[in-house]
JSON list of C-alpha atoms in Angstrom, two decimals:
[
{"chain": "Q", "resi": 953, "resn": "MET", "atom": "CA", "xyz": [105.36, 109.34, 114.24]},
{"chain": "Q", "resi": 954, "resn": "PRO", "atom": "CA", "xyz": [109.14, 108.33, 113.43]},
{"chain": "Q", "resi": 955, "resn": "ARG", "atom": "CA", "xyz": [107.96, 104.73, 113.17]},
{"chain": "Q", "resi": 956, "resn": "ILE", "atom": "CA", "xyz": [105.30, 105.45, 110.72]},
{"chain": "Q", "resi": 957, "resn": "ARG", "atom": "CA", "xyz": [107.65, 107.63, 108.82]},
{"chain": "Q", "resi": 958, "resn": "LYS", "atom": "CA", "xyz": [110.64, 104.68, 108.44]},
{"chain": "Q", "resi": 959, "resn": "TYR", "atom": "CA", "xyz": [107.86, 102.09, 107.68]},
{"chain": "Q", "resi": 960, "resn": "TYR", "atom": "CA", "xyz": [106.41, 104.41, 104.98]},
{"chain": "Q", "resi": 961, "resn": "ILE", "atom": "CA", "xyz": [110.03, 105.15, 103.50]},
{"chain": "Q", "resi": 962, "resn": "GLU", "atom": "CA", "xyz": [110.70, 101.30, 103.45]},
{"chain": "Q", "resi": 963, "resn": "GLU", "atom": "CA", "xyz": [107.36, 100.63, 101.50]},
{"chain": "Q", "resi": 964, "resn": "VAL", "atom": "CA", "xyz": [108.07, 103.42, 99.15]},
{"chain": "Q", "resi": 965, "resn": "ALA", "atom": "CA", "xyz": [111.57, 101.96, 98.52]},
{"chain": "Q", "resi": 966, "resn": "ASP", "atom": "CA", "xyz": [110.01, 98.39, 97.93]},
{"chain": "Q", "resi": 967, "resn": "LYS", "atom": "CA", "xyz": [107.55, 99.89, 95.52]},
{"chain": "Q", "resi": 968, "resn": "LEU", "atom": "CA", "xyz": [109.85, 102.02, 93.45]},
{"chain": "Q", "resi": 969, "resn": "GLY", "atom": "CA", "xyz": [112.64, 99.65, 93.62]},
{"chain": "Q", "resi": 970, "resn": "ARG", "atom": "CA", "xyz": [115.62, 100.05, 96.12]},
{"chain": "Q", "resi": 971, "resn": "MET", "atom": "CA", "xyz": [118.57, 101.99, 95.05]},
{"chain": "Q", "resi": 972, "resn": "ARG", "atom": "CA", "xyz": [121.63, 99.60, 94.99]},
{"chain": "Q", "resi": 973, "resn": "PRO", "atom": "CA", "xyz": [124.39, 101.37, 97.35]},
{"chain": "Q", "resi": 974, "resn": "ASP", "atom": "CA", "xyz": [126.66, 101.60, 94.35]},
{"chain": "Q", "resi": 975, "resn": "GLU", "atom": "CA", "xyz": [124.22, 103.02, 91.85]},
{"chain": "Q", "resi": 976, "resn": "ARG", "atom": "CA", "xyz": [125.14, 106.57, 92.31]},
{"chain": "Q", "resi": 977, "resn": "THR", "atom": "CA", "xyz": [129.10, 105.65, 92.06]},
{"chain": "Q", "resi": 978, "resn": "GLU", "atom": "CA", "xyz": [128.33, 103.47, 88.85]},
{"chain": "Q", "resi": 979, "resn": "ILE", "atom": "CA", "xyz": [126.39, 106.42, 87.24]},
{"chain": "Q", "resi": 980, "resn": "GLU", "atom": "CA", "xyz": [129.56, 108.89, 88.18]},
{"chain": "Q", "resi": 981, "resn": "ARG", "atom": "CA", "xyz": [132.19, 106.22, 87.00]},
{"chain": "Q", "resi": 982, "resn": "THR", "atom": "CA", "xyz": [130.22, 106.17, 83.48]},
{"chain": "Q", "resi": 983, "resn": "LEU", "atom": "CA", "xyz": [130.16, 109.85, 83.27]},
{"chain": "Q", "resi": 984, "resn": "LYS", "atom": "CA", "xyz": [134.09, 109.83, 83.92]},
{"chain": "Q", "resi": 985, "resn": "ALA", "atom": "CA", "xyz": [134.41, 107.09, 81.25]},
{"chain": "Q", "resi": 986, "resn": "ILE", "atom": "CA", "xyz": [132.62, 109.27, 78.68]},
{"chain": "Q", "resi": 987, "resn": "ASP", "atom": "CA", "xyz": [134.98, 112.08, 79.65]},
{"chain": "Q", "resi": 988, "resn": "GLU", "atom": "CA", "xyz": [138.03, 109.79, 79.00]},
{"chain": "Q", "resi": 989, "resn": "GLU", "atom": "CA", "xyz": [136.72, 108.53, 75.72]},
{"chain": "Q", "resi": 990, "resn": "GLU", "atom": "CA", "xyz": [136.14, 111.90, 74.61]},
{"chain": "Q", "resi": 991, "resn": "ALA", "atom": "CA", "xyz": [139.71, 112.88, 75.49]},
{"chain": "Q", "resi": 992, "resn": "ARG", "atom": "CA", "xyz": [141.38, 110.15, 73.74]},
{"chain": "Q", "resi": 993, "resn": "VAL", "atom": "CA", "xyz": [139.01, 110.75, 70.36]},
{"chain": "Q", "resi": 994, "resn": "LEU", "atom": "CA", "xyz": [140.10, 114.26, 70.72]},
{"chain": "Q", "resi": 995, "resn": "ARG", "atom": "CA", "xyz": [143.70, 113.37, 70.78]},
{"chain": "Q", "resi": 996, "resn": "LEU", "atom": "CA", "xyz": [143.07, 111.18, 67.65]},
{"chain": "Q", "resi": 997, "resn": "TYR", "atom": "CA", "xyz": [141.03, 114.04, 65.98]},
{"chain": "Q", "resi": 998, "resn": "ALA", "atom": "CA", "xyz": [144.15, 116.38, 66.61]},
{"chain": "Q", "resi": 999, "resn": "ALA", "atom": "CA", "xyz": [146.27, 113.82, 64.96]},
{"chain": "Q", "resi": 1000, "resn": "SER", "atom": "CA", "xyz": [143.95, 113.86, 61.95]},
{"chain": "Q", "resi": 1001, "resn": "MET", "atom": "CA", "xyz": [143.10, 110.05, 62.58]},
{"chain": "Q", "resi": 1002, "resn": "VAL", "atom": "CA", "xyz": [139.34, 110.88, 63.00]},
{"chain": "Q", "resi": 1003, "resn": "THR", "atom": "CA", "xyz": [137.37, 112.77, 60.63]},
{"chain": "Q", "resi": 1004, "resn": "GLU", "atom": "CA", "xyz": [135.43, 115.91, 61.75]},
{"chain": "Q", "resi": 1005, "resn": "GLU", "atom": "CA", "xyz": [132.06, 114.08, 60.60]},
{"chain": "Q", "resi": 1006, "resn": "ASN", "atom": "CA", "xyz": [132.93, 111.34, 62.93]},
{"chain": "Q", "resi": 1007, "resn": "TRP", "atom": "CA", "xyz": [134.03, 113.57, 65.88]},
{"chain": "Q", "resi": 1008, "resn": "ARG", "atom": "CA", "xyz": [130.74, 115.57, 65.52]},
{"chain": "Q", "resi": 1009, "resn": "ALA", "atom": "CA", "xyz": [128.62, 112.34, 65.50]},
{"chain": "Q", "resi": 1010, "resn": "LEU", "atom": "CA", "xyz": [130.74, 111.12, 68.61]},
{"chain": "Q", "resi": 1011, "resn": "TRP", "atom": "CA", "xyz": [130.44, 114.30, 70.37]},
{"chain": "Q", "resi": 1012, "resn": "ASP", "atom": "CA", "xyz": [126.53, 114.69, 69.90]},
{"chain": "Q", "resi": 1013, "resn": "GLU", "atom": "CA", "xyz": [126.46, 110.89, 71.27]},
{"chain": "Q", "resi": 1014, "resn": "TRP", "atom": "CA", "xyz": [128.49, 111.69, 74.45]},
{"chain": "Q", "resi": 1015, "resn": "GLN", "atom": "CA", "xyz": [126.37, 114.78, 74.98]},
{"chain": "Q", "resi": 1016, "resn": "ASP", "atom": "CA", "xyz": [123.17, 112.62, 75.03]},
{"chain": "Q", "resi": 1017, "resn": "LYS", "atom": "CA", "xyz": [124.55, 109.85, 77.23]},
{"chain": "Q", "resi": 1018, "resn": "ARG", "atom": "CA", "xyz": [125.84, 112.80, 79.76]},
{"chain": "Q", "resi": 1019, "resn": "GLN", "atom": "CA", "xyz": [122.33, 114.40, 79.72]},
{"chain": "Q", "resi": 1020, "resn": "ARG", "atom": "CA", "xyz": [120.69, 111.05, 80.36]},
{"chain": "Q", "resi": 1021, "resn": "LEU", "atom": "CA", "xyz": [123.19, 110.01, 83.17]},
{"chain": "Q", "resi": 1022, "resn": "ARG", "atom": "CA", "xyz": [122.75, 113.48, 84.95]},
{"chain": "Q", "resi": 1023, "resn": "GLY", "atom": "CA", "xyz": [119.08, 113.29, 84.71]},
{"chain": "Q", "resi": 1024, "resn": "SER", "atom": "CA", "xyz": [119.33, 109.76, 86.39]},
{"chain": "Q", "resi": 1025, "resn": "LEU", "atom": "CA", "xyz": [121.46, 111.23, 89.19]},
{"chain": "Q", "resi": 1026, "resn": "ALA", "atom": "CA", "xyz": [118.97, 114.03, 89.52]},
{"chain": "Q", "resi": 1027, "resn": "LEU", "atom": "CA", "xyz": [116.31, 111.31, 89.86]},
{"chain": "Q", "resi": 1028, "resn": "LEU", "atom": "CA", "xyz": [118.20, 109.40, 92.44]},
{"chain": "Q", "resi": 1029, "resn": "ASP", "atom": "CA", "xyz": [118.11, 112.45, 94.97]},
{"chain": "Q", "resi": 1030, "resn": "GLN", "atom": "CA", "xyz": [114.56, 113.35, 94.36]},
{"chain": "Q", "resi": 1031, "resn": "ARG", "atom": "CA", "xyz": [112.92, 109.81, 93.85]},
{"chain": "Q", "resi": 1032, "resn": "CYS", "atom": "CA", "xyz": [111.98, 109.05, 97.62]},
{"chain": "Q", "resi": 1033, "resn": "GLU", "atom": "CA", "xyz": [112.12, 112.86, 98.76]},
{"chain": "Q", "resi": 1034, "resn": "THR", "atom": "CA", "xyz": [108.84, 113.55, 96.68]},
{"chain": "Q", "resi": 1035, "resn": "TYR", "atom": "CA", "xyz": [107.16, 110.82, 98.34]},
{"chain": "Q", "resi": 1036, "resn": "ILE", "atom": "CA", "xyz": [108.34, 111.55, 101.88]},
{"chain": "Q", "resi": 1037, "resn": "SER", "atom": "CA", "xyz": [107.38, 115.35, 101.20]},
{"chain": "Q", "resi": 1038, "resn": "ASP", "atom": "CA", "xyz": [103.84, 114.13, 100.47]},
{"chain": "Q", "resi": 1039, "resn": "LEU", "atom": "CA", "xyz": [103.68, 111.85, 103.73]},
{"chain": "Q", "resi": 1040, "resn": "ASP", "atom": "CA", "xyz": [104.88, 114.67, 105.74]},
{"chain": "Q", "resi": 1041, "resn": "ASP", "atom": "CA", "xyz": [102.24, 117.13, 104.39]},
{"chain": "Q", "resi": 1042, "resn": "GLY", "atom": "CA", "xyz": [99.68, 114.43, 104.95]},
{"chain": "Q", "resi": 1043, "resn": "LEU", "atom": "CA", "xyz": [100.80, 113.95, 108.65]},
{"chain": "Q", "resi": 1044, "resn": "ASN", "atom": "CA", "xyz": [100.56, 117.60, 109.33]},
{"chain": "Q", "resi": 1045, "resn": "ILE", "atom": "CA", "xyz": [97.10, 117.89, 107.79]},
{"chain": "Q", "resi": 1046, "resn": "ILE", "atom": "CA", "xyz": [95.97, 114.73, 110.05]},
{"chain": "Q", "resi": 1047, "resn": "ALA", "atom": "CA", "xyz": [97.47, 116.45, 113.22]},
{"chain": "Q", "resi": 1048, "resn": "LYS", "atom": "CA", "xyz": [95.28, 119.49, 112.45]},
{"chain": "Q", "resi": 1049, "resn": "LEU", "atom": "CA", "xyz": [92.26, 117.57, 111.53]},
{"chain": "Q", "resi": 1050, "resn": "GLY", "atom": "CA", "xyz": [91.61, 117.01, 115.36]},
{"chain": "Q", "resi": 1051, "resn": "ILE", "atom": "CA", "xyz": [91.93, 120.80, 116.09]},
{"chain": "Q", "resi": 1052, "resn": "LEU", "atom": "CA", "xyz": [89.80, 121.84, 113.33]},
{"chain": "Q", "resi": 1053, "resn": "TYR", "atom": "CA", "xyz": [87.00, 119.73, 113.87]},
{"chain": "Q", "resi": 1054, "resn": "GLU", "atom": "CA", "xyz": [86.43, 120.87, 117.45]},
{"chain": "Q", "resi": 1055, "resn": "THR", "atom": "CA", "xyz": [86.21, 124.42, 116.04]},
{"chain": "Q", "resi": 1056, "resn": "LEU", "atom": "CA", "xyz": [83.65, 123.73, 113.39]},
{"chain": "Q", "resi": 1057, "resn": "PRO", "atom": "CA", "xyz": [79.89, 124.08, 113.45]},
{"chain": "Q", "resi": 1058, "resn": "PHE", "atom": "CA", "xyz": [77.91, 120.72, 113.36]},
{"chain": "Q", "resi": 1059, "resn": "GLU", "atom": "CA", "xyz": [77.52, 120.79, 109.51]},
{"chain": "Q", "resi": 1060, "resn": "ASP", "atom": "CA", "xyz": [81.07, 121.18, 108.85]},
{"chain": "Q", "resi": 1061, "resn": "GLN", "atom": "CA", "xyz": [82.23, 118.59, 111.28]},
{"chain": "Q", "resi": 1062, "resn": "GLN", "atom": "CA", "xyz": [79.97, 116.40, 109.07]},
{"chain": "Q", "resi": 1063, "resn": "GLU", "atom": "CA", "xyz": [81.51, 117.66, 105.90]},
{"chain": "Q", "resi": 1064, "resn": "LEU", "atom": "CA", "xyz": [84.83, 116.88, 107.34]},
{"chain": "Q", "resi": 1065, "resn": "LEU", "atom": "CA", "xyz": [83.78, 113.31, 108.28]},
{"chain": "Q", "resi": 1066, "resn": "ARG", "atom": "CA", "xyz": [82.35, 112.71, 104.84]},
{"chain": "Q", "resi": 1067, "resn": "ASN", "atom": "CA", "xyz": [85.94, 113.47, 103.54]},
{"chain": "Q", "resi": 1068, "resn": "VAL", "atom": "CA", "xyz": [87.81, 110.98, 106.08]},
{"chain": "Q", "resi": 1069, "resn": "VAL", "atom": "CA", "xyz": [85.48, 108.23, 106.53]},
{"chain": "Q", "resi": 1070, "resn": "GLU", "atom": "CA", "xyz": [84.13, 105.96, 104.00]},
{"chain": "Q", "resi": 1071, "resn": "ARG", "atom": "CA", "xyz": [81.80, 103.77, 106.38]},
{"chain": "Q", "resi": 1072, "resn": "VAL", "atom": "CA", "xyz": [80.85, 102.91, 109.80]},
{"chain": "Q", "resi": 1073, "resn": "VAL", "atom": "CA", "xyz": [79.71, 99.37, 110.32]},
{"chain": "Q", "resi": 1074, "resn": "LEU", "atom": "CA", "xyz": [77.37, 98.89, 113.52]},
{"chain": "Q", "resi": 1075, "resn": "ASN", "atom": "CA", "xyz": [75.96, 95.93, 115.27]},
{"chain": "Q", "resi": 1076, "resn": "PRO", "atom": "CA", "xyz": [72.24, 95.72, 115.85]},
{"chain": "Q", "resi": 1077, "resn": "GLU", "atom": "CA", "xyz": [72.57, 97.56, 119.28]},
{"chain": "Q", "resi": 1078, "resn": "GLY", "atom": "CA", "xyz": [74.32, 100.55, 117.49]},
{"chain": "Q", "resi": 1079, "resn": "THR", "atom": "CA", "xyz": [77.82, 99.55, 118.74]},
{"chain": "Q", "resi": 1080, "resn": "VAL", "atom": "CA", "xyz": [80.45, 100.80, 116.31]},
{"chain": "Q", "resi": 1081, "resn": "LEU", "atom": "CA", "xyz": [82.22, 97.40, 115.15]},
{"chain": "Q", "resi": 1082, "resn": "ARG", "atom": "CA", "xyz": [84.52, 99.12, 112.41]},
{"chain": "Q", "resi": 1083, "resn": "VAL", "atom": "CA", "xyz": [85.27, 102.46, 110.71]},
{"chain": "Q", "resi": 1084, "resn": "ASP", "atom": "CA", "xyz": [86.62, 102.44, 107.38]},
{"chain": "Q", "resi": 1085, "resn": "LEU", "atom": "CA", "xyz": [88.29, 105.38, 106.31]},
{"chain": "Q", "resi": 1086, "resn": "LEU", "atom": "CA", "xyz": [89.08, 107.00, 102.69]},
{"chain": "Q", "resi": 1087, "resn": "PRO", "atom": "CA", "xyz": [92.39, 107.29, 101.30]},
{"chain": "Q", "resi": 1088, "resn": "PRO", "atom": "CA", "xyz": [94.84, 108.22, 102.40]},
{"chain": "Q", "resi": 1089, "resn": "PHE", "atom": "CA", "xyz": [93.61, 107.99, 105.86]},
{"chain": "Q", "resi": 1090, "resn": "GLY", "atom": "CA", "xyz": [92.73, 104.43, 105.75]},
{"chain": "Q", "resi": 1091, "resn": "TYR", "atom": "CA", "xyz": [96.44, 103.69, 104.48]},
{"chain": "Q", "resi": 1092, "resn": "LEU", "atom": "CA", "xyz": [97.93, 105.56, 107.44]},
{"chain": "Q", "resi": 1093, "resn": "GLN", "atom": "CA", "xyz": [95.68, 104.02, 109.81]},
{"chain": "Q", "resi": 1094, "resn": "ASP", "atom": "CA", "xyz": [97.10, 100.49, 108.67]},
{"chain": "Q", "resi": 1095, "resn": "VAL", "atom": "CA", "xyz": [100.57, 101.61, 108.65]},
{"chain": "Q", "resi": 1096, "resn": "SER", "atom": "CA", "xyz": [100.22, 103.04, 112.37]},
{"chain": "Q", "resi": 1097, "resn": "GLU", "atom": "CA", "xyz": [98.25, 99.65, 113.40]},
{"chain": "Q", "resi": 1098, "resn": "LYS", "atom": "CA", "xyz": [101.41, 97.73, 111.96]},
{"chain": "Q", "resi": 1099, "resn": "VAL", "atom": "CA", "xyz": [104.18, 99.93, 113.65]},
{"chain": "Q", "resi": 1100, "resn": "SER", "atom": "CA", "xyz": [102.38, 99.72, 117.04]},
{"chain": "Q", "resi": 1101, "resn": "GLY", "atom": "CA", "xyz": [102.13, 96.04, 116.87]},
{"chain": "Q", "resi": 1102, "resn": "ARG", "atom": "CA", "xyz": [98.30, 96.09, 116.61]},
{"chain": "Q", "resi": 1103, "resn": "ARG", "atom": "CA", "xyz": [96.66, 93.88, 114.04]},
{"chain": "Q", "resi": 1104, "resn": "GLY", "atom": "CA", "xyz": [96.82, 95.05, 110.37]},
{"chain": "Q", "resi": 1105, "resn": "SER", "atom": "CA", "xyz": [94.07, 96.63, 108.21]},
{"chain": "Q", "resi": 1106, "resn": "ALA", "atom": "CA", "xyz": [90.45, 96.11, 108.74]},
{"chain": "Q", "resi": 1107, "resn": "SER", "atom": "CA", "xyz": [90.41, 93.55, 105.95]},
{"chain": "Q", "resi": 1108, "resn": "GLU", "atom": "CA", "xyz": [93.04, 91.56, 107.96]},
{"chain": "Q", "resi": 1109, "resn": "LYS", "atom": "CA", "xyz": [90.90, 91.40, 110.93]},
{"chain": "Q", "resi": 1110, "resn": "PRO", "atom": "CA", "xyz": [89.27, 88.45, 111.87]},
{"chain": "Q", "resi": 1111, "resn": "ALA", "atom": "CA", "xyz": [85.76, 88.65, 111.52]},
{"chain": "Q", "resi": 1112, "resn": "GLU", "atom": "CA", "xyz": [83.39, 89.15, 114.74]},
{"chain": "Q", "resi": 1113, "resn": "THR", "atom": "CA", "xyz": [81.71, 86.15, 116.16]},
{"chain": "Q", "resi": 1114, "resn": "GLU", "atom": "CA", "xyz": [78.10, 86.26, 115.61]},
{"chain": "Q", "resi": 1115, "resn": "THR", "atom": "CA", "xyz": [75.16, 84.33, 116.94]},
{"chain": "Q", "resi": 1116, "resn": "PRO", "atom": "CA", "xyz": [72.57, 83.52, 114.00]},
{"chain": "Q", "resi": 1117, "resn": "GLY", "atom": "CA", "xyz": [70.30, 86.40, 114.84]},
{"chain": "Q", "resi": 1118, "resn": "ASP", "atom": "CA", "xyz": [72.94, 89.02, 114.89]},
{"chain": "Q", "resi": 1119, "resn": "VAL", "atom": "CA", "xyz": [73.55, 91.05, 111.94]},
{"chain": "Q", "resi": 1120, "resn": "ALA", "atom": "CA", "xyz": [75.79, 94.06, 111.20]},
{"chain": "Q", "resi": 1121, "resn": "GLY", "atom": "CA", "xyz": [74.74, 97.17, 109.79]},
{"chain": "Q", "resi": 1122, "resn": "CYS", "atom": "CA", "xyz": [76.66, 99.26, 107.51]},
{"chain": "Q", "resi": 1123, "resn": "SER", "atom": "CA", "xyz": [76.27, 103.03, 106.83]},
{"chain": "Q", "resi": 1124, "resn": "SER", "atom": "CA", "xyz": [75.83, 103.94, 103.04]},
{"chain": "Q", "resi": 1125, "resn": "GLY", "atom": "CA", "xyz": [76.50, 107.45, 103.80]},
{"chain": "Q", "resi": 1126, "resn": "VAL", "atom": "CA", "xyz": [78.55, 109.22, 106.64]},
{"chain": "Q", "resi": 1127, "resn": "LEU", "atom": "CA", "xyz": [76.46, 111.20, 108.99]},
{"chain": "Q", "resi": 1128, "resn": "ASP", "atom": "CA", "xyz": [73.39, 111.57, 107.02]},
{"chain": "Q", "resi": 1129, "resn": "CYS", "atom": "CA", "xyz": [71.56, 112.03, 110.31]},
{"chain": "Q", "resi": 1130, "resn": "GLY", "atom": "CA", "xyz": [68.19, 111.87, 108.82]},
{"chain": "Q", "resi": 1131, "resn": "GLN", "atom": "CA", "xyz": [68.73, 114.56, 105.92]}
]
């Protein structure tokens, strides 16, 4: 689980854009510069070197900049946390699926599988060649395989060696069981 979490966090950072280490410092420095500029102009205003109209326009501009920068700081704090929370929730659900599956009657087990499994690929003898999972389960399976050193996703696996007479079958519906 920790390796899956670490891989996922890295992938989210790649997709959303990595936060530069000095990004927070840069935003805080910009906020401080606005405060200093405001203090300088306030001194000029007190000395009657800046009109009240100009002072109000500058003050509105500083407030807008401060609001945007503070919003950016808040986004930095929650940008990855939201996705990490979603991952943790998903992993908790998956961990409970096995327990839940065992307690369900057969019909409900089928329905649960319909919400997890996209298709099951079989060879002519009925041996399962591959199970394709629905999102987010397929994604988590791929991540699990990558962090454990196994092959990547099902689409990255080499095709099974087939003799001319061999044909693989694929389910069009999960566990229809003659219904």
